[in-house]
PDB file of N, CA and C in Angstrom:
ATOM      1  N   UNK A  13      -8.494 -12.306 -81.276  1.00  0.00           N
ATOM      2  CA  UNK A  13      -7.818 -11.474 -80.447  1.00  0.00           C
ATOM      3  C   UNK A  13      -6.692 -11.390 -81.487  1.00  0.00           C
ATOM      4  N   UNK A  14      -6.263 -10.098 -81.674  1.00  0.00           N
ATOM      5  CA  UNK A  14      -5.240  -9.487 -82.586  1.00  0.00           C
ATOM      6  C   UNK A  14      -4.168  -9.478 -81.703  1.00  0.00           C
ATOM      7  N   UNK A  15      -2.931  -9.635 -82.394  1.00  0.00           N
ATOM      8  CA  UNK A  15      -1.454  -9.642 -81.717  1.00  0.00           C
ATOM      9  C   UNK A  15      -1.335  -8.609 -80.853  1.00  0.00           C
ATOM     10  N   UNK A  16      -1.451  -7.408 -81.130  1.00  0.00           N
ATOM     11  CA  UNK A  16      -1.183  -6.397 -80.077  1.00  0.00           C
ATOM     12  C   UNK A  16      -2.043  -6.407 -78.860  1.00  0.00           C
ATOM     13  N   UNK A  17      -3.258  -7.193 -78.650  1.00  0.00           N
ATOM     14  CA  UNK A  17      -4.244  -7.577 -77.619  1.00  0.00           C
ATOM     15  C   UNK A  17      -3.427  -8.329 -76.869  1.00  0.00           C
ATOM     16  N   UNK A  18      -3.232  -9.813 -77.441  1.00  0.00           N
ATOM     17  CA  UNK A  18      -2.353 -10.702 -76.761  1.00  0.00           C
ATOM     18  C   UNK A  18      -1.188 -10.061 -76.235  1.00  0.00           C
ATOM     19  N   UNK A  19      -0.505  -9.522 -76.709  1.00  0.00           N
ATOM     20  CA  UNK A  19       0.698  -8.746 -76.153  1.00  0.00           C
ATOM     21  C   UNK A  19       0.440  -8.201 -74.954  1.00  0.00           C
ATOM     22  N   UNK A  20      -0.521  -7.000 -74.985  1.00  0.00           N
ATOM     23  CA  UNK A  20      -1.082  -6.211 -74.071  1.00  0.00           C
ATOM     24  C   UNK A  20      -1.440  -6.961 -72.833  1.00  0.00           C
ATOM     25  N   UNK A  21      -2.354  -8.074 -73.111  1.00  0.00           N
ATOM     26  CA  UNK A  21      -2.698  -8.876 -71.975  1.00  0.00           C
ATOM     27  C   UNK A  21      -1.820  -9.969 -71.291  1.00  0.00           C
ATOM     28  N   UNK A  22      -0.506 -10.159 -71.954  1.00  0.00           N
ATOM     29  CA  UNK A  22       0.515 -11.125 -71.519  1.00  0.00           C
ATOM     30  C   UNK A  22       1.233 -10.035 -70.686  1.00  0.00           C
ATOM     31  N   UNK A  23       1.481  -8.472 -71.023  1.00  0.00           N
ATOM     32  CA  UNK A  23       2.037  -7.703 -70.127  1.00  0.00           C
ATOM     33  C   UNK A  23       1.311  -7.709 -68.857  1.00  0.00           C
ATOM     34  N   UNK A  24      -0.279  -7.407 -68.849  1.00  0.00           N
ATOM     35  CA  UNK A  24      -0.525  -7.050 -67.978  1.00  0.00           C
ATOM     36  C   UNK A  24      -0.588  -8.273 -66.685  1.00  0.00           C
ATOM     37  N   UNK A  25      -0.775  -9.515 -67.392  1.00  0.00           N
ATOM     38  CA  UNK A  25      -0.891 -10.658 -66.664  1.00  0.00           C
ATOM     39  C   UNK A  25       0.414 -10.759 -65.819  1.00  0.00           C
ATOM     40  N   UNK A  26       1.587 -10.652 -66.685  1.00  0.00           N
ATOM     41  CA  UNK A  26       2.785 -10.979 -65.950  1.00  0.00           C
ATOM     42  C   UNK A  26       3.245  -9.763 -64.829  1.00  0.00           C
ATOM     43  N   UNK A  27       2.759  -8.399 -65.050  1.00  0.00           N
ATOM     44  CA  UNK A  27       2.689  -7.496 -64.037  1.00  0.00           C
ATOM     45  C   UNK A  27       1.835  -7.688 -62.798  1.00  0.00           C
ATOM     46  N   UNK A  28       0.803  -8.446 -62.987  1.00  0.00           N
ATOM     47  CA  UNK A  28      -0.116  -8.753 -61.932  1.00  0.00           C
ATOM     48  C   UNK A  28       0.546  -9.844 -60.887  1.00  0.00           C
ATOM     49  N   UNK A  29       1.027 -10.947 -61.600  1.00  0.00           N
ATOM     50  CA  UNK A  29       1.758 -11.770 -61.225  1.00  0.00           C
ATOM     51  C   UNK A  29       2.783 -11.548 -60.148  1.00  0.00           C
ATOM     52  N   UNK A  30       3.736 -10.498 -61.046  1.00  0.00           N
ATOM     53  CA  UNK A  30       4.938  -9.707 -59.916  1.00  0.00           C
ATOM     54  C   UNK A  30       4.398  -9.021 -58.961  1.00  0.00           C
ATOM     55  N   UNK A  31       3.144  -8.333 -58.802  1.00  0.00           N
ATOM     56  CA  UNK A  31       2.942  -7.672 -57.870  1.00  0.00           C
ATOM     57  C   UNK A  31       2.116  -8.466 -56.737  1.00  0.00           C
ATOM     58  N   UNK A  32       1.552  -9.769 -57.028  1.00  0.00           N
ATOM     59  CA  UNK A  32       0.997 -10.550 -56.336  1.00  0.00           C
ATOM     60  C   UNK A  32       2.415 -11.604 -55.641  1.00  0.00           C
ATOM     61  N   UNK A  33       3.408 -12.065 -56.412  1.00  0.00           N
ATOM     62  CA  UNK A  33       4.123 -12.197 -55.846  1.00  0.00           C
ATOM     63  C   UNK A  33       5.046 -11.531 -54.695  1.00  0.00           C
ATOM     64  N   UNK A  34       4.999 -10.444 -54.760  1.00  0.00           N
ATOM     65  CA  UNK A  34       5.346  -9.317 -53.843  1.00  0.00           C
ATOM     66  C   UNK A  34       4.702  -9.273 -52.529  1.00  0.00           C
ATOM     67  N   UNK A  35       3.419  -9.568 -52.637  1.00  0.00           N
ATOM     68  CA  UNK A  35       2.768  -9.647 -51.454  1.00  0.00           C
ATOM     69  C   UNK A  35       2.872 -10.897 -50.650  1.00  0.00           C
ATOM     70  N   UNK A  36       3.396 -11.712 -51.269  1.00  0.00           N
ATOM     71  CA  UNK A  36       3.204 -12.919 -50.522  1.00  0.00           C
ATOM     72  C   UNK A  36       4.151 -13.105 -49.124  1.00  0.00           C
ATOM     73  N   UNK A  37       3.398 -13.482 -48.212  1.00  0.00           N
ATOM     74  CA  UNK A  37       4.154 -13.385 -46.836  1.00  0.00           C
ATOM     75  C   UNK A  37       5.345 -14.760 -46.677  1.00  0.00           C
ATOM     76  N   UNK A  38       6.322 -14.276 -46.010  1.00  0.00           N
ATOM     77  CA  UNK A  38       7.353 -15.249 -45.974  1.00  0.00           C
ATOM     78  C   UNK A  38       7.309 -16.389 -45.157  1.00  0.00           C
ATOM     79  N   UNK A  39       7.283 -17.805 -45.905  1.00  0.00           N
ATOM     80  CA  UNK A  39       6.886 -19.198 -45.357  1.00  0.00           C
ATOM     81  C   UNK A  39       8.254 -19.447 -44.685  1.00  0.00           C
ATOM     82  N   UNK A  40       9.205 -18.858 -44.436  1.00  0.00           N
ATOM     83  CA  UNK A  40      10.659 -19.735 -44.073  1.00  0.00           C
ATOM     84  C   UNK A  40      10.634 -20.226 -42.865  1.00  0.00           C
ATOM     85  N   UNK A  41      10.098 -19.575 -41.841  1.00  0.00           N
ATOM     86  CA  UNK A  41       9.870 -19.993 -40.600  1.00  0.00           C
ATOM     87  C   UNK A  41       9.329 -21.465 -40.254  1.00  0.00           C
ATOM     88  N   UNK A  42       9.733 -21.847 -39.282  1.00  0.00           N
ATOM     89  CA  UNK A  42       9.687 -23.437 -38.605  1.00  0.00           C
ATOM     90  C   UNK A  42       8.196 -23.492 -38.454  1.00  0.00           C
ATOM     91  N   UNK A  43       7.465 -24.774 -39.073  1.00  0.00           N
ATOM     92  CA  UNK A  43       6.107 -24.919 -38.679  1.00  0.00           C
ATOM     93  C   UNK A  43       6.004 -25.272 -37.215  1.00  0.00           C
ATOM     94  N   UNK A  44       5.075 -24.911 -36.958  1.00  0.00           N
ATOM     95  CA  UNK A  44       4.356 -25.130 -35.112  1.00  0.00           C
ATOM     96  C   UNK A  44       3.890 -26.502 -35.113  1.00  0.00           C
ATOM     97  N   UNK A  45       4.008 -27.236 -34.117  1.00  0.00           N
ATOM     98  CA  UNK A  45       3.430 -28.487 -33.707  1.00  0.00           C
ATOM     99  C   UNK A  45       2.065 -28.361 -33.278  1.00  0.00           C
ATOM    100  N   UNK A  46       1.550 -29.661 -33.065  1.00  0.00           N
ATOM    101  CA  UNK A  46       0.093 -29.487 -32.926  1.00  0.00           C
ATOM    102  C   UNK A  46      -0.991 -29.189 -34.193  1.00  0.00           C
ATOM    103  N   UNK A  47      -0.561 -29.252 -35.386  1.00  0.00           N
ATOM    104  CA  UNK A  47      -1.468 -29.002 -36.307  1.00  0.00           C
ATOM    105  C   UNK A  47      -2.011 -27.841 -36.820  1.00  0.00           C
ATOM    106  N   UNK A  48      -1.802 -26.922 -35.901  1.00  0.00           N
ATOM    107  CA  UNK A  48      -2.385 -25.553 -36.251  1.00  0.00           C
ATOM    108  C   UNK A  48      -1.394 -24.469 -36.253  1.00  0.00           C
ATOM    109  N   UNK A  49      -1.580 -23.607 -37.480  1.00  0.00           N
ATOM    110  CA  UNK A  49      -0.462 -22.435 -37.739  1.00  0.00           C
ATOM    111  C   UNK A  49      -0.682 -21.310 -36.899  1.00  0.00           C
ATOM    112  N   UNK A  50       0.116 -20.678 -36.490  1.00  0.00           N
ATOM    113  CA  UNK A  50      -0.130 -19.393 -35.646  1.00  0.00           C
ATOM    114  C   UNK A  50      -0.149 -18.288 -36.749  1.00  0.00           C
ATOM    115  N   UNK A  51      -1.012 -17.336 -36.486  1.00  0.00           N
ATOM    116  CA  UNK A  51      -1.468 -16.026 -37.528  1.00  0.00           C
ATOM    117  C   UNK A  51      -0.288 -15.230 -37.470  1.00  0.00           C
ATOM    118  N   UNK A  52       0.116 -15.197 -38.643  1.00  0.00           N
ATOM    119  CA  UNK A  52       1.687 -13.982 -38.646  1.00  0.00           C
ATOM    120  C   UNK A  52       1.219 -12.621 -39.307  1.00  0.00           C
ATOM    121  N   UNK A  53       1.628 -11.706 -39.242  1.00  0.00           N
ATOM    122  CA  UNK A  53       1.522 -10.462 -39.686  1.00  0.00           C
ATOM    123  C   UNK A  53       2.346 -10.379 -40.755  1.00  0.00           C
ATOM    124  N   UNK A  54       1.861  -9.649 -41.912  1.00  0.00           N
ATOM    125  CA  UNK A  54       2.567  -9.416 -42.958  1.00  0.00           C
ATOM    126  C   UNK A  54       3.531  -8.051 -43.131  1.00  0.00           C
ATOM    127  N   UNK A  55       4.563  -8.160 -43.170  1.00  0.00           N
ATOM    128  CA  UNK A  55       5.575  -6.839 -42.992  1.00  0.00           C
ATOM    129  C   UNK A  55       5.824  -6.468 -44.623  1.00  0.00           C
ATOM    130  N   UNK A  56       6.117  -5.265 -44.735  1.00  0.00           N
ATOM    131  CA  UNK A  56       6.517  -4.407 -45.683  1.00  0.00           C
ATOM    132  C   UNK A  56       7.964  -3.547 -45.729  1.00  0.00           C
ATOM    133  N   UNK A  57       8.801  -3.209 -46.140  1.00  0.00           N
ATOM    134  CA  UNK A  57       9.693  -2.231 -46.192  1.00  0.00           C
ATOM    135  C   UNK A  57      10.752  -3.018 -44.957  1.00  0.00           C
ATOM    136  N   UNK A  58      11.316  -2.074 -44.306  1.00  0.00           N
ATOM    137  CA  UNK A  58      12.405  -2.638 -43.311  1.00  0.00           C
ATOM    138  C   UNK A  58      11.608  -2.971 -41.996  1.00  0.00           C
ATOM    139  N   UNK A  59      10.459  -2.653 -42.120  1.00  0.00           N
ATOM    140  CA  UNK A  59       9.597  -3.063 -40.725  1.00  0.00           C
ATOM    141  C   UNK A  59      10.364  -2.275 -39.442  1.00  0.00           C
ATOM    142  N   UNK A  60      10.833  -1.196 -39.697  1.00  0.00           N
ATOM    143  CA  UNK A  60      11.264  -0.507 -38.535  1.00  0.00           C
ATOM    144  C   UNK A  60      10.285   0.601 -38.087  1.00  0.00           C
ATOM    145  N   UNK A  61       9.129   0.622 -38.410  1.00  0.00           N
ATOM    146  CA  UNK A  61       7.898   1.755 -38.250  1.00  0.00           C
ATOM    147  C   UNK A  61       8.740   3.272 -38.296  1.00  0.00           C
ATOM    148  N   UNK A  62       9.501   3.379 -38.963  1.00  0.00           N
ATOM    149  CA  UNK A  62      10.078   4.696 -39.286  1.00  0.00           C
ATOM    150  C   UNK A  62       9.952   5.005 -40.976  1.00  0.00           C
ATOM    151  N   UNK A  63       9.352   6.344 -41.164  1.00  0.00           N
ATOM    152  CA  UNK A  63       9.668   6.582 -42.737  1.00  0.00           C
ATOM    153  C   UNK A  63      10.727   6.395 -43.128  1.00  0.00           C
ATOM    154  N   UNK A  64      10.740   6.255 -44.615  1.00  0.00           N
ATOM    155  CA  UNK A  64      11.791   6.126 -45.525  1.00  0.00           C
ATOM    156  C   UNK A  64      12.458   7.326 -45.734  1.00  0.00           C
ATOM    157  N   UNK A  65      13.455   7.701 -45.819  1.00  0.00           N
ATOM    158  CA  UNK A  65      14.485   8.762 -46.157  1.00  0.00           C
ATOM    159  C   UNK A  65      15.197   8.776 -47.369  1.00  0.00           C
ATOM    160  N   UNK A  66      15.874   9.870 -47.777  1.00  0.00           N
ATOM    161  CA  UNK A  66      16.593   9.691 -49.173  1.00  0.00           C
ATOM    162  C   UNK A  66      15.670   9.828 -50.259  1.00  0.00           C
ATOM    163  N   UNK A  67      16.411   9.821 -51.509  1.00  0.00           N
ATOM    164  CA  UNK A  67      15.838   9.860 -52.480  1.00  0.00           C
ATOM    165  C   UNK A  67      14.720   9.132 -52.960  1.00  0.00           C
ATOM    166  N   UNK A  68      13.810   9.504 -53.569  1.00  0.00           N
ATOM    167  CA  UNK A  68      12.586   8.404 -53.830  1.00  0.00           C
ATOM    168  C   UNK A  68      12.939   7.888 -54.979  1.00  0.00           C
ATOM    169  N   UNK A  69      12.393   6.561 -55.423  1.00  0.00           N
ATOM    170  CA  UNK A  69      12.324   6.061 -56.592  1.00  0.00           C
ATOM    171  C   UNK A  69      11.334   6.131 -57.128  1.00  0.00           C
ATOM    172  N   UNK A  70      10.963   6.587 -58.349  1.00  0.00           N
ATOM    173  CA  UNK A  70       9.759   6.861 -59.127  1.00  0.00           C
ATOM    174  C   UNK A  70       9.313   5.611 -59.677  1.00  0.00           C
ATOM    175  N   UNK A  71       7.802   5.250 -59.872  1.00  0.00           N
ATOM    176  CA  UNK A  71       7.530   4.260 -60.032  1.00  0.00           C
ATOM    177  C   UNK A  71       6.322   4.305 -60.882  1.00  0.00           C
ATOM    178  N   UNK A  72       6.308   4.199 -62.472  1.00  0.00           N
ATOM    179  CA  UNK A  72       5.410   4.380 -63.240  1.00  0.00           C
ATOM    180  C   UNK A  72       4.150   3.271 -63.642  1.00  0.00           C
ATOM    181  N   UNK A  73       2.718   3.454 -63.696  1.00  0.00           N
ATOM    182  CA  UNK A  73       2.110   2.402 -64.128  1.00  0.00           C
ATOM    183  C   UNK A  73       1.441   2.739 -65.300  1.00  0.00           C
ATOM    184  N   UNK A  74       1.274   2.060 -66.032  1.00  0.00           N
ATOM    185  CA  UNK A  74       0.003   1.913 -67.180  1.00  0.00           C
ATOM    186  C   UNK A  74      -0.819   1.183 -66.991  1.00  0.00           C
ATOM    187  N   UNK A  75      -2.012   1.763 -66.947  1.00  0.00           N
ATOM    188  CA  UNK A  75      -3.130   0.552 -66.706  1.00  0.00           C
ATOM    189  C   UNK A  75      -3.992   0.464 -68.025  1.00  0.00           C
ATOM    190  N   UNK A  76      -4.964  -0.445 -68.211  1.00  0.00           N
ATOM    191  CA  UNK A  76      -5.662  -0.749 -69.501  1.00  0.00           C
ATOM    192  C   UNK A  76      -7.214  -0.643 -68.968  1.00  0.00           C
ATOM    193  N   UNK A  77      -8.072   0.069 -69.816  1.00  0.00           N
ATOM    194  CA  UNK A  77      -9.338  -0.272 -69.307  1.00  0.00           C
ATOM    195  C   UNK A  77     -10.084  -0.092 -71.099  1.00  0.00           C
ATOM    196  N   UNK A  78     -10.316  -1.267 -71.354  1.00  0.00           N
ATOM    197  CA  UNK A  78     -10.829  -0.993 -72.404  1.00  0.00           C
ATOM    198  C   UNK A  78     -11.693  -2.464 -72.751  1.00  0.00           C
ATOM    199  N   UNK A  79     -12.874  -2.582 -73.609  1.00  0.00           N
ATOM    200  CA  UNK A  79     -13.633  -3.755 -73.842  1.00  0.00           C
ATOM    201  C   UNK A  79     -13.816  -4.315 -72.715  1.00  0.00           C
ATOM    202  N   UNK A  80     -13.634  -6.025 -72.448  1.00  0.00           N
ATOM    203  CA  UNK A  80     -13.856  -6.438 -70.936  1.00  0.00           C
ATOM    204  C   UNK A  80     -12.811  -6.480 -70.325  1.00  0.00           C
ATOM    205  N   UNK A  81     -11.845  -6.086 -70.501  1.00  0.00           N
ATOM    206  CA  UNK A  81     -10.419  -5.825 -69.567  1.00  0.00           C
ATOM    207  C   UNK A  81     -10.541  -4.223 -68.852  1.00  0.00           C
ATOM    208  N   UNK A  82     -10.431  -4.238 -67.627  1.00  0.00           N
ATOM    209  CA  UNK A  82     -10.437  -3.284 -66.993  1.00  0.00           C
ATOM    210  C   UNK A  82      -9.566  -3.489 -65.628  1.00  0.00           C
ATOM    211  N   UNK A  83      -8.019  -2.881 -65.859  1.00  0.00           N
ATOM    212  CA  UNK A  83      -6.828  -2.691 -65.006  1.00  0.00           C
ATOM    213  C   UNK A  83      -6.754  -1.447 -64.252  1.00  0.00           C
ATOM    214  N   UNK A  84      -7.645  -0.652 -64.464  1.00  0.00           N
ATOM    215  CA  UNK A  84      -7.600   0.764 -64.081  1.00  0.00           C
ATOM    216  C   UNK A  84      -7.282   0.928 -62.342  1.00  0.00           C
ATOM    217  N   UNK A  85      -7.541  -0.046 -61.546  1.00  0.00           N
ATOM    218  CA  UNK A  85      -7.521   0.094 -60.251  1.00  0.00           C
ATOM    219  C   UNK A  85      -6.077  -0.658 -60.134  1.00  0.00           C
ATOM    220  N   UNK A  86      -5.256  -1.088 -60.724  1.00  0.00           N
ATOM    221  CA  UNK A  86      -3.927  -1.525 -60.682  1.00  0.00           C
ATOM    222  C   UNK A  86      -2.950  -0.777 -59.930  1.00  0.00           C
ATOM    223  N   UNK A  87      -3.141   0.777 -60.682  1.00  0.00           N
ATOM    224  CA  UNK A  87      -2.047   1.723 -59.948  1.00  0.00           C
ATOM    225  C   UNK A  87      -2.369   2.118 -58.397  1.00  0.00           C
ATOM    226  N   UNK A  88      -3.521   1.882 -58.046  1.00  0.00           N
ATOM    227  CA  UNK A  88      -3.936   2.142 -56.673  1.00  0.00           C
ATOM    228  C   UNK A  88      -3.288   1.437 -55.755  1.00  0.00           C
ATOM    229  N   UNK A  89      -3.406  -0.115 -56.287  1.00  0.00           N
ATOM    230  CA  UNK A  89      -2.910  -1.418 -55.236  1.00  0.00           C
ATOM    231  C   UNK A  89      -1.308  -1.148 -55.374  1.00  0.00           C
ATOM    232  N   UNK A  90      -0.818  -0.820 -56.498  1.00  0.00           N
ATOM    233  CA  UNK A  90       0.830  -0.412 -56.332  1.00  0.00           C
ATOM    234  C   UNK A  90       0.986   0.825 -55.742  1.00  0.00           C
ATOM    235  N   UNK A  91       0.224   1.750 -55.328  1.00  0.00           N
ATOM    236  CA  UNK A  91       0.500   2.873 -54.632  1.00  0.00           C
ATOM    237  C   UNK A  91       0.434   2.378 -53.241  1.00  0.00           C
ATOM    238  N   UNK A  92      -0.544   1.765 -52.786  1.00  0.00           N
ATOM    239  CA  UNK A  92      -0.670   1.314 -51.685  1.00  0.00           C
ATOM    240  C   UNK A  92       0.337   0.400 -51.042  1.00  0.00           C
ATOM    241  N   UNK A  93       0.814  -0.499 -51.852  1.00  0.00           N
ATOM    242  CA  UNK A  93       2.409  -1.347 -51.523  1.00  0.00           C
ATOM    243  C   UNK A  93       3.306  -0.228 -51.127  1.00  0.00           C
ATOM    244  N   UNK A  94       3.289   0.479 -52.106  1.00  0.00           N
ATOM    245  CA  UNK A  94       4.599   1.432 -52.071  1.00  0.00           C
ATOM    246  C   UNK A  94       4.265   2.185 -50.862  1.00  0.00           C
ATOM    247  N   UNK A  95       3.226   2.716 -50.659  1.00  0.00           N
ATOM    248  CA  UNK A  95       3.222   3.743 -49.325  1.00  0.00           C
ATOM    249  C   UNK A  95       3.487   2.653 -48.226  1.00  0.00           C
ATOM    250  N   UNK A  96       3.202   1.774 -48.318  1.00  0.00           N
ATOM    251  CA  UNK A  96       3.345   0.939 -47.118  1.00  0.00           C
ATOM    252  C   UNK A  96       4.833   0.671 -46.760  1.00  0.00           C
ATOM    253  N   UNK A  97       5.609   0.105 -47.913  1.00  0.00           N
ATOM    254  CA  UNK A  97       7.047  -0.131 -47.830  1.00  0.00           C
ATOM    255  C   UNK A  97       7.772   1.613 -47.281  1.00  0.00           C
ATOM    256  N   UNK A  98       7.258   2.481 -47.739  1.00  0.00           N
ATOM    257  CA  UNK A  98       7.662   3.625 -47.470  1.00  0.00           C
ATOM    258  C   UNK A  98       7.561   3.959 -45.976  1.00  0.00           C
ATOM    259  N   UNK A  99       6.234   3.935 -45.322  1.00  0.00           N
ATOM    260  CA  UNK A  99       6.007   3.924 -44.146  1.00  0.00           C
ATOM    261  C   UNK A  99       6.774   3.118 -43.196  1.00  0.00           C
ATOM    262  N   UNK A 100       7.487   2.125 -43.651  1.00  0.00           N
ATOM    263  CA  UNK A 100       8.110   1.217 -42.803  1.00  0.00           C
ATOM    264  C   UNK A 100       9.351   1.036 -43.032  1.00  0.00           C
ATOM    265  N   UNK A 101      10.091   2.196 -43.602  1.00  0.00           N
ATOM    266  CA  UNK A 101      11.687   2.367 -43.955  1.00  0.00           C
ATOM    267  C   UNK A 101      12.018   2.125 -44.997  1.00  0.00           C
ATOM    268  N   UNK A 102      11.463   1.804 -45.993  1.00  0.00           N
ATOM    269  CA  UNK A 102      11.550   2.034 -47.447  1.00  0.00           C
ATOM    270  C   UNK A 102      12.539   0.615 -47.527  1.00  0.00           C
ATOM    271  N   UNK A 103      13.120   0.695 -48.777  1.00  0.00           N
ATOM    272  CA  UNK A 103      14.247  -0.351 -49.079  1.00  0.00           C
ATOM    273  C   UNK A 103      15.428  -0.308 -49.241  1.00  0.00           C
TER     274      UNK A 103
END
C-alpha cells in the first residue's frame, strides 16, 4: 500500500469515527434501578421540532470509490444527519 493510499484511508477512517461520534446518544442521565434500562430517543439539533432559520452552513464531502474501498454512500449519511439537525432547530 503506497503512502497516498494510507493517508487517504487514514482520513476516511478519521471522518467515519467523527461522524459516528456525533451519532452517539448522551449517556449522562442517571441510571435506572432494577437492572433494566429505559429506551431513549436520540435527538439532533435543538430538539424543538422547528426548522432551522438563518444562513445555512455549507458542508462538503469527498468520498472514495476505488479498488476494495467504497465510501460513496458516506455523503448520503452525512446529509441525513444534517437534515435531521435542520429539521429540529439547527445548531
